[in-house]
Structure formats: structure tokens, C-alpha cells
Coordinates of C-alpha atoms and ligand atoms in Angstrom, one line a residue:
M190 CA -9.2 -6.2 -13.1
S191 CA -12.6 -6.8 -14.7
I192 CA -13.5 -4.1 -17.2
N193 CA -16.6 -2.1 -16.5
F194 CA -18.1 -1.8 -20.0
S195 CA -21.0 0.4 -18.9
V196 CA -18.2 2.9 -17.9
I197 CA -16.5 2.5 -21.3
K198 CA -19.8 3.0 -23.2
Q199 CA -20.4 6.1 -21.1
R200 CA -16.9 7.4 -22.0
R201 CA -17.7 7.0 -25.7
Q202 CA -21.0 8.8 -25.3
Q203 CA -19.2 11.7 -23.5
L204 CA -16.7 11.9 -26.3
L205 CA -19.5 12.0 -28.9
N206 CA -21.2 14.8 -26.8
A207 CA -18.0 16.7 -26.5
I208 CA -17.3 16.5 -30.2
K209 CA -20.9 17.6 -31.1
Q210 CA -20.6 20.5 -28.7
T211 CA -17.1 21.6 -29.9
Y212 CA -17.9 21.3 -33.6
P213 CA -21.6 22.0 -33.9
Q214 CA -21.3 22.5 -37.7
K215 CA -19.8 19.1 -38.3
S216 CA -21.0 15.6 -38.3
G217 CA -19.5 12.3 -39.4
L218 CA -17.5 9.4 -38.0
I219 CA -15.2 8.9 -35.1
L220 CA -12.4 6.4 -35.9
L221 CA -10.2 5.0 -33.1
F222 CA -7.2 2.8 -34.1
A223 CA -5.7 0.0 -32.0
S224 CA -1.9 -0.5 -31.8
F225 CA -0.3 -3.3 -33.8
E226 CA 1.7 -6.3 -32.6
P227 CA 5.3 -5.3 -32.4
G228 CA 6.6 -8.7 -33.4
R229 CA 9.2 -9.5 -30.8
T230 CA 7.9 -7.8 -27.8
R231 CA 4.6 -8.1 -25.9
F232 CA 1.6 -6.3 -27.3
R233 CA 0.4 -3.2 -25.5
Q234 CA -2.8 -1.5 -26.5
D235 CA -2.8 2.2 -27.4
S236 CA -4.0 3.9 -24.2
S237 CA -6.7 6.0 -25.7
F238 CA -8.1 3.1 -27.7
Y239 CA -8.1 1.1 -24.4
Y240 CA -9.8 3.9 -22.6
Y241 CA -12.6 4.0 -25.1
T242 CA -13.0 0.3 -25.8
G243 CA -11.4 -1.9 -23.1
L244 CA -10.2 -4.1 -26.0
E245 CA -6.7 -5.6 -26.0
E246 CA -6.9 -6.7 -29.6
P247 CA -4.2 -5.4 -32.0
G248 CA -4.9 -4.0 -35.5
V249 CA -8.6 -3.3 -35.0
V250 CA -10.5 -0.1 -35.6
L251 CA -13.6 1.2 -33.8
A252 CA -15.9 3.3 -36.0
L253 CA -18.5 5.3 -34.1
D254 CA -21.0 7.1 -36.3
F255 CA -22.8 10.2 -35.1
S256 CA -26.0 8.2 -35.3
G257 CA -24.5 6.1 -32.4
E258 CA -23.8 3.0 -34.5
T259 CA -20.6 1.4 -33.3
V260 CA -18.8 -1.1 -35.6
L261 CA -15.6 -2.9 -34.8
Y262 CA -13.4 -3.5 -37.9
V263 CA -11.1 -6.5 -37.5
P264 CA -8.3 -7.8 -39.7
A265 CA -9.4 -10.8 -41.9
Y266 CA -7.0 -13.3 -40.4
G267 CA -6.7 -16.8 -41.9
D268 CA -6.3 -20.1 -39.9
A269 CA -2.7 -19.4 -39.1
R270 CA -3.7 -16.8 -36.5
T271 CA -5.3 -19.3 -34.2
K272 CA -2.3 -21.7 -34.5
W273 CA 0.4 -19.1 -33.8
V274 CA -1.2 -16.4 -31.7
S275 CA -4.5 -16.9 -30.0
S276 CA -7.7 -18.8 -30.3
D277 CA -9.6 -15.6 -29.9
V278 CA -9.8 -13.5 -33.0
Y279 CA -11.1 -10.6 -31.0
T280 CA -11.5 -10.1 -27.3
A281 CA -15.2 -9.3 -27.6
S282 CA -17.1 -12.4 -28.6
K283 CA -20.2 -12.3 -30.8
E284 CA -22.2 -13.3 -27.7
N285 CA -21.2 -10.3 -25.6
L286 CA -21.1 -7.6 -28.2
S287 CA -24.0 -5.6 -26.9
A288 CA -22.6 -5.6 -23.4
W289 CA -19.5 -4.0 -24.9
G290 CA -21.6 -1.5 -26.8
I291 CA -20.6 -2.8 -30.2
D292 CA -23.4 -3.3 -32.8
R293 CA -21.5 -5.5 -35.3
I294 CA -18.1 -6.7 -36.3
E295 CA -16.9 -6.3 -39.9
K296 CA -13.7 -7.3 -41.7
L297 CA -11.3 -4.5 -42.4
G298 CA -10.7 -5.8 -45.9
A299 CA -9.3 -8.7 -47.8
A300 CA -7.6 -11.6 -46.1
C301 CA -4.3 -10.6 -44.6
K302 CA -1.2 -12.6 -45.1
G303 CA 0.4 -14.5 -42.2
Y304 CA -0.7 -14.6 -38.7
E305 CA -0.1 -11.0 -37.7
F306 CA -1.5 -7.8 -39.1
S307 CA 1.1 -5.2 -39.7
C308 CA 1.0 -1.4 -39.8
L309 CA 2.4 -1.8 -43.3
F310 CA -1.0 -3.2 -44.5
S311 CA -2.2 -2.9 -48.1
A312 CA -5.2 -0.9 -49.4
Q313 CA -6.9 -4.3 -50.0
E314 CA -6.5 -5.4 -46.4
Y315 CA -8.2 -2.1 -45.3
E316 CA -10.7 -2.0 -48.2
Q317 CA -14.0 -2.0 -46.3
L318 CA -12.9 0.7 -43.9
I319 CA -11.5 2.7 -46.8
Q320 CA -15.0 2.5 -48.5
L321 CA -16.6 3.7 -45.3
I322 CA -14.3 6.7 -45.1
Q323 CA -14.9 7.4 -48.8
K324 CA -18.6 7.3 -48.3
N325 CA -18.4 9.8 -45.5
I326 CA -16.2 12.3 -47.3
A327 CA -18.4 12.0 -50.4
Q328 CA -21.2 13.4 -48.2
D329 CA -18.8 16.1 -46.9
K330 CA -18.7 14.5 -43.5
T331 CA -15.8 14.7 -41.1
I332 CA -13.6 11.9 -39.8
F333 CA -12.8 12.6 -36.2
T334 CA -9.7 10.9 -35.0
I335 CA -6.7 11.3 -32.6
Q336 CA -3.7 12.9 -34.3
P337 CA -0.8 10.9 -32.9
V338 CA 2.2 12.4 -31.0
A339 CA 5.8 11.9 -32.1
N340 CA 6.4 8.5 -30.4
Q341 CA 3.1 6.9 -31.6
I342 CA 4.7 5.5 -34.7
D343 CA 1.9 2.9 -35.5
Q344 CA -0.8 5.5 -35.3
K345 CA 1.2 7.9 -37.5
L346 CA 1.7 5.2 -40.1
I347 CA -2.0 4.3 -40.2
L348 CA -3.0 7.9 -40.9
E349 CA -0.3 8.4 -43.5
K350 CA -1.4 5.2 -45.3
L351 CA -5.0 6.4 -45.2
Y352 CA -4.0 9.8 -46.6
T353 CA -2.4 7.9 -49.6
F354 CA -5.2 5.5 -50.1
V355 CA -8.0 8.2 -49.8
P356 CA -7.2 11.3 -51.8
G357 CA -8.7 14.4 -50.2
L358 CA -8.9 12.8 -46.7
T359 CA -6.7 15.4 -45.1
K360 CA -9.3 18.1 -45.6
H361 CA -11.9 16.1 -43.8
I362 CA -9.9 15.1 -40.8
Q363 CA -10.6 16.7 -37.4
D364 CA -8.1 16.1 -34.6
I365 CA -9.8 15.1 -31.3
A366 CA -6.6 14.6 -29.3
P367 CA -7.3 17.6 -27.0
L368 CA -10.8 16.4 -26.2
V369 CA -9.5 12.9 -25.4
A370 CA -6.7 14.3 -23.3
R371 CA -9.2 16.4 -21.3
A372 CA -11.3 13.4 -20.6
R373 CA -8.4 11.0 -19.7
R374 CA -6.7 13.6 -17.5
V375 CA -9.4 13.6 -14.8
K376 CA -9.4 10.3 -13.0
S377 CA -12.5 8.6 -11.6
Q378 CA -12.4 6.9 -8.2
A379 CA -12.1 3.5 -9.9
E380 CA -9.1 4.8 -11.9
I381 CA -7.5 6.1 -8.7
E382 CA -7.9 2.6 -7.2
A383 CA -6.2 1.1 -10.3
L384 CA -3.4 3.6 -10.1
Y385 CA -3.0 2.8 -6.4
A386 CA -2.6 -0.9 -7.2
A387 CA 0.2 0.0 -9.6
V388 CA 1.8 2.3 -6.9
D389 CA 1.5 -0.4 -4.3
C390 CA 3.3 -2.9 -6.5
T391 CA 6.0 -0.3 -7.3
M392 CA 6.4 0.4 -3.5
S393 CA 7.1 -3.3 -3.0
A394 CA 9.6 -3.3 -5.8
Q395 CA 11.4 -0.3 -4.2
E396 CA 11.5 -2.1 -0.9
A397 CA 13.0 -5.1 -2.6
A398 CA 15.5 -2.9 -4.4
S399 CA 16.5 -1.2 -1.1
Q400 CA 17.6 -4.6 0.2
L401 CA 19.3 -5.8 -2.9
I402 CA 21.6 -2.8 -3.2
K403 CA 25.0 -3.8 -1.9
P404 CA 28.6 -2.9 -2.9
D405 CA 29.9 -4.8 -5.9
K406 CA 26.6 -5.9 -7.2
F407 CA 25.6 -5.0 -10.8
E408 CA 22.8 -2.5 -11.3
Y409 CA 21.0 -5.1 -13.4
Q410 CA 20.9 -7.4 -10.5
V411 CA 18.8 -4.8 -8.6
Q412 CA 16.7 -4.4 -11.7
A413 CA 16.1 -8.1 -11.8
G414 CA 14.7 -8.0 -8.2
I415 CA 12.4 -5.1 -9.1
E416 CA 11.0 -6.7 -12.2
F417 CA 10.6 -10.0 -10.4
I418 CA 8.1 -8.2 -8.2
F419 CA 6.4 -6.7 -11.2
T420 CA 6.1 -10.0 -13.0
E421 CA 5.0 -11.9 -9.9
S422 CA 2.2 -9.3 -9.4
G423 CA 1.0 -9.6 -13.0
A424 CA 2.4 -6.2 -13.8
R425 CA 5.1 -5.1 -16.2
A426 CA 7.5 -2.2 -16.3
A427 CA 5.7 1.0 -17.4
F428 CA 9.1 2.3 -18.8
P429 CA 12.7 0.9 -18.8
S430 CA 13.6 0.6 -15.1
I431 CA 16.4 3.0 -14.1
V432 CA 19.0 1.8 -11.7
G433 CA 21.8 4.4 -12.0
S434 CA 24.7 4.4 -9.5
G435 CA 27.3 7.1 -9.1
K436 CA 27.7 9.2 -12.3
Q437 CA 25.0 7.1 -14.0
G438 CA 22.6 8.5 -11.5
T439 CA 23.0 11.9 -13.1
I440 CA 21.8 10.6 -16.5
L441 CA 18.1 11.2 -16.4
H442 CA 16.9 8.4 -18.6
Y443 CA 19.8 6.0 -18.0
K444 CA 18.7 2.4 -18.8
T445 CA 21.7 0.2 -19.5
N446 CA 22.0 -0.7 -15.8
N447 CA 25.3 -2.5 -16.4
N448 CA 27.6 -0.8 -13.9
I449 CA 28.9 -2.1 -10.6
L450 CA 27.6 -0.5 -7.4
K451 CA 30.5 1.2 -5.6
K452 CA 30.6 1.7 -1.9
G453 CA 30.3 5.4 -1.2
D454 CA 28.1 6.1 -4.3
L455 CA 24.4 6.8 -4.4
V456 CA 22.0 4.9 -6.6
V457 CA 18.9 6.4 -8.2
V458 CA 16.1 3.8 -8.6
D459 CA 13.3 5.3 -10.9
I460 CA 10.8 2.6 -11.6
G461 CA 7.1 2.1 -12.3
A462 CA 4.8 -0.9 -12.5
E463 CA 2.1 -0.9 -15.1
L464 CA -0.8 -2.9 -13.8
D465 CA -4.1 -3.3 -15.7
Y466 CA -2.8 -0.5 -18.0
Y467 CA -2.4 2.0 -15.2
C468 CA 1.2 3.3 -14.5
A469 CA 3.1 4.2 -11.4
D470 CA 6.3 6.2 -11.3
I471 CA 8.3 6.3 -8.1
T472 CA 12.0 7.3 -7.5
R473 CA 14.1 6.7 -4.5
T474 CA 17.8 7.3 -4.0
Y475 CA 19.8 5.0 -1.9
P476 CA 23.4 5.0 -0.5
V477 CA 25.2 1.9 -1.8
S478 CA 26.9 1.4 1.5
G479 CA 23.5 1.6 3.4
M480 CA 24.5 4.9 5.1
F481 CA 24.4 8.4 3.6
T482 CA 27.7 10.4 3.9
K483 CA 27.3 13.8 5.4
R484 CA 27.4 15.5 2.0
Q485 CA 24.9 13.1 0.5
R486 CA 22.6 13.5 3.5
E487 CA 22.8 17.3 3.2
L488 CA 21.8 17.3 -0.5
Y489 CA 19.3 14.4 -0.1
T490 CA 17.6 16.4 2.6
L491 CA 17.5 19.5 0.4
V492 CA 15.8 17.5 -2.4
L493 CA 13.3 16.0 0.1
E494 CA 12.5 19.5 1.5
T495 CA 11.9 20.8 -2.1
Q496 CA 9.5 17.9 -2.7
E497 CA 7.6 18.5 0.5
Y498 CA 7.5 22.3 -0.1
I499 CA 6.0 21.7 -3.6
A500 CA 3.6 19.0 -2.4
D501 CA 2.3 21.5 0.2
L502 CA 1.6 24.1 -2.5
A503 CA 0.1 21.8 -5.2
K504 CA -3.6 22.2 -5.5
P505 CA -6.2 23.0 -8.2
G506 CA -5.3 26.3 -9.8
M507 CA -1.5 25.9 -9.6
W508 CA 0.4 25.0 -12.8
L509 CA 3.0 22.2 -13.3
S510 CA 4.9 24.8 -15.2
N511 CA 4.0 28.3 -16.3
K512 CA 6.7 30.9 -16.9
T513 CA 4.3 33.8 -17.1
E514 CA 2.9 33.0 -13.6
P515 CA 6.0 31.8 -11.7
E516 CA 4.4 32.2 -8.3
Q517 CA 1.7 29.7 -9.3
S518 CA 4.1 27.4 -11.1
L519 CA 5.4 24.3 -9.3
Y520 CA 8.5 24.1 -11.5
H521 CA 9.4 27.7 -11.0
L522 CA 8.8 27.5 -7.2
A523 CA 11.0 24.4 -6.9
K524 CA 13.7 26.1 -9.0
K525 CA 13.5 29.2 -6.8
F526 CA 13.7 27.1 -3.6
L527 CA 16.8 25.4 -4.8
D528 CA 18.3 28.6 -6.2
K529 CA 18.3 30.0 -2.7
T530 CA 20.7 27.3 -1.6
G531 CA 22.8 27.6 -4.8
Y532 CA 21.7 24.3 -6.3
G533 CA 19.0 25.5 -8.7
N534 CA 21.3 25.0 -11.7
Y535 CA 21.7 21.3 -10.7
F536 CA 18.0 20.7 -11.1
T537 CA 17.9 19.9 -14.8
H538 CA 14.4 18.7 -15.6
G539 CA 10.7 19.5 -15.0
I540 CA 9.0 19.1 -11.6
G541 CA 6.6 16.4 -12.8
H542 CA 4.1 15.2 -15.3
Y543 CA 0.6 13.8 -15.5
L544 CA 0.3 10.1 -14.7
G545 CA -2.3 7.6 -15.8
L546 CA -2.7 5.1 -18.6
D547 CA 0.6 6.4 -19.9
V548 CA 3.5 7.2 -17.6
H549 CA 3.8 10.6 -19.1
D550 CA 0.1 10.9 -19.4
V551 CA -2.0 13.1 -21.7
G552 CA -3.0 16.5 -20.3
D553 CA -2.5 20.1 -21.3
Y554 CA 0.4 21.7 -19.5
S555 CA -0.8 25.1 -20.5
E556 CA -3.8 24.7 -18.2
P557 CA -3.7 24.8 -14.4
L558 CA -4.1 21.7 -12.3
Q559 CA -7.6 20.6 -11.5
E560 CA -9.3 18.2 -9.1
G561 CA -8.9 14.6 -10.3
D562 CA -5.5 15.1 -11.9
V563 CA -2.7 12.7 -10.9
I564 CA 0.8 14.0 -11.2
T565 CA 4.3 13.2 -10.1
I566 CA 6.5 15.6 -8.1
E567 CA 10.1 14.7 -8.7
P568 CA 12.8 17.3 -7.8
G569 CA 16.4 16.3 -8.3
I570 CA 20.0 17.5 -8.0
Y571 CA 22.7 16.1 -10.4
I572 CA 26.4 16.8 -10.0
P573 CA 28.3 14.5 -12.4
E574 CA 31.7 15.8 -11.1
E575 CA 30.8 14.4 -7.7
R576 CA 29.3 11.2 -9.1
L577 CA 26.1 12.3 -7.4
G578 CA 22.5 12.1 -8.6
I579 CA 19.6 12.5 -6.3
R580 CA 15.9 12.3 -7.3
I581 CA 12.9 11.7 -5.1
E582 CA 9.6 11.1 -6.9
D583 CA 6.1 10.3 -5.6
D584 CA 2.6 10.1 -7.2
Y585 CA -0.1 12.6 -6.1
W586 CA -3.8 12.9 -6.6
I587 CA -5.0 16.4 -6.9
V588 CA -8.0 16.9 -4.6
K589 CA -10.2 19.8 -3.7
D590 CA -7.7 21.9 -1.8
G591 CA -4.4 20.0 -2.0
V592 CA -3.0 16.7 -2.8
M593 CA -3.1 13.1 -1.6
C594 CA 0.2 11.2 -1.9
L595 CA -0.6 7.8 -3.3
S596 CA 2.9 6.5 -2.5
Q597 CA 3.2 8.0 1.0
E598 CA 3.8 4.6 2.7
L599 CA 7.1 4.2 1.0
P600 CA 9.9 5.7 3.3
K601 CA 11.9 8.6 2.1
E602 CA 13.4 10.3 5.2
P603 CA 17.2 9.5 5.1
E604 CA 17.0 7.6 8.4
L605 CA 14.0 5.6 7.1
I606 CA 15.8 4.8 3.8
E607 CA 18.8 3.5 5.9
A608 CA 16.5 1.4 8.1
M609 CA 14.7 0.0 5.0
M610 CA 18.0 -1.0 3.5
A611 CA 19.0 -2.7 6.7
G612 CA 15.7 -4.6 6.6
V613 CA 14.3 -2.8 9.7
T614 CA 10.5 -2.2 9.3
D615 CA 8.0 -0.3 11.4
D616 CA 6.9 -3.5 13.0
D617 CA 10.3 -4.5 14.3
G618 CA 10.8 -4.3 18.0
E619 CA 7.0 -3.8 18.7
Ligands
LIG1119 N1 10.3 8.2 -14.4 C1 10.8 8.5 -15.7 C2 10.2 9.8 -16.1 O1 9.4 10.4 -15.5 O2 10.6 10.2 -17.2
MN1120 MN1 8.5 10.6 -13.6

């Protein structure tokens, strides 16, 4: 996907406007930090950094002054970088900086050791940026940045280092995570198209999985077929692929995938491609034998009915979960629906989450749904003593008065699941 930098510049302008409107008494500098290279695994840019810069470069920092001046700070790599990692020191070249909305590029600080820049950087390696921060706080200005959440270890480390290097910084920091989340939550048409591309790839991978599932195969063999499709499409797994058979299907984030598929068991396949940074998240549950038993079909149908019931109710104004408004809360309505049949207690997780640049995307769960949100709806029933886990998950775009299912082409009626496993498609016999 080619990145539309005029859209990205517009996002930064909207962020600046939102900050000015929310904090009219304050002024200063917005700092956005890229992720670092993880060493042995492939680099993945921080989602918010990507949203506001389109840059895939690790270790860099974007400084956006209230005056509008935009400077990209980059690690001062030596020659080893080009030999080991990449011939580009940064994705934006000096020639196209203005198209990217960047006024200049500066070094973060002194020359860094080795060919990678680590989140354990020294004060010298960050010296220039530290001076910029010091200059701002000496003028009683504010540093606006995103306070990381628990699993953003890199981002946490950067801030903790800066607090040590710049005494008094904590008093000048303003968290803009809620403003960023509000912006990222509502998807544009182009973002919906990007999400659909990830969904489409994931649907193909589910179809491949449905045909690979056979008694006596290992779960990881099914995983291999899924991730072959992802890789072949230029995508990667948005999260560790879950292929959980029998009792493993009742472990919500099972990821070892090292058990043998047994005839008579079900297998939960919960997977998502990440394509051009946008994530899908789709779950199907298959009978290993290719045919549901009577009991499995009964519970499968109940989960499917729950999902359909909730998808019919989802629209702007409803909540994903709100215990003070249970009649407007998709989670509580799903639980009540399952409670009526005696299976409510076997539904042991939330009804869904926001989806976007992160698989569990940013978005305030204490606010109702709004037009432009993309969510999952994923009811499930888990009965370990019966070796039975069932989850059905699809991806939905919240529109004016309801939802559009982005993954609706992927079969989910029990008969259609069986037909897909047998390799029978809609076109057969026509
Ligand atoms: N599909 C994994 C999850 O939603 O947590
Ligand atoms: Mn999910």
C-alpha cells in the first residue's frame, strides 16, 4: 500500500488542533517515539507512531512544535548500520522530506555503538533531544506525549530514561493517549479498505485451515498452512495464531499448537493477518472429523445465534460493555441470551474489542460505539470437561444505523463449515 502523506500530515494537524483545544493554557512540543528493533524478531513500528508519520524506521523520534515545525530525530549510526541492516538510514529521504511534512532531520545525539539502536540508549546518544526538552521546560512549556500502556515496554523505557536524564520532566509531561485513541478509533474509508484487505487474507487462511484439519495431524501443521497464506500475501500474523483442539480449544489464548487433532474433537482456529499494519481477527470452529456431532452442532448453533443476535443490535449508541446500562451493552446482552439456555457461565470472556492498527485497538470502552468504529463480535462457549471450546468471531464496521460485517463471505453455518472442509464451494455443481 502506498502511504498517503497528505493524510498523515492532516492527522498531525488534527492532533495539534485537538491538543490546543483540550489544553488552551498550555503550549510546547509533541514528541512521538518509534519502537526499537527487537533483535531477533522482525521490526514492527509502534501503531500510533505509524499513524502519525507513516515511517517504518526504528528508534527515531518525531518532534512537532506548536509553531508547526516538525523535526525527525534519528540515531547517529555509524557505517556498520548499512552493512548489517539497511542501506537507508531513514525511510524518508532528504529529497522527499517536505512531501512527508518533515522540515529537517537531526541526530538524536552522539554516535551510537553497533548497528542497532537500543532502548537502553545513553544520555549522550540522546543528547540533542534532551537539550530540546530542557529548553522547552526551562520556558515552562509542556511536553505532550503518549503514555504507554502495560505491554509497550519500549515506550515505557524511553520515558523512564528521559525522567532520569531530565530532572523535573514529570511535571511538564501531558499524556495525549486519550486524544490519539479518539482519532485512531474512527476509521476512514481508506482504512476500512486496508482492514478489508487484511480480513480477505485471513478468510483465505481460514479456508486453507478448514481443508488441512484432519484426524492425527498436529495443530502446528494447520498453523503452517495458515501462515503460509499470510506470508505469501505479504502479511504476517497480527498475534500468535491459535489452533486449539479438544480441551486446548477452551484455553482462550492457547498458542503452543503442539497437540494432535483427534477425531470427534472440535478445533478453534483464531487467527488474524496484519497487512500494511492493519489487523484482522477471525475465529472459526471446525469438527476434526469434518462433521459436527449432535451435541457439538447444538452448542455451535447457540454460539452462532448469539453472534447474530448481537450483530443485529450493534449500532452507534450501544456499548461493547457497560454494566450500568446492561440493556445497551453488547456483552451483557450476549450473556443474558446465553444465560437463558443455561450456558451463560461458559461464556468466559468479553464480547469483542476495537480492531485497527492493533488487534486489540485503542478506543475508550467507557464510551458508546460510534460510526466509523471497527469491532469484533466473538461469543464463545467453553466446557473443558467435555473437551469442547467453540468461538465464532467476525469483524464489523459500525455504520450509521447498524453494522457491516467485513468477514461475511467466510462461511459459518454448520452445514457450510462442513462443506468448506470437504472442499465444496458455492461454485461447485453450477
Ligand atoms: N483473537 C485473539 C483475541 O481477540 O484476543
Ligand atoms: Mn478477538
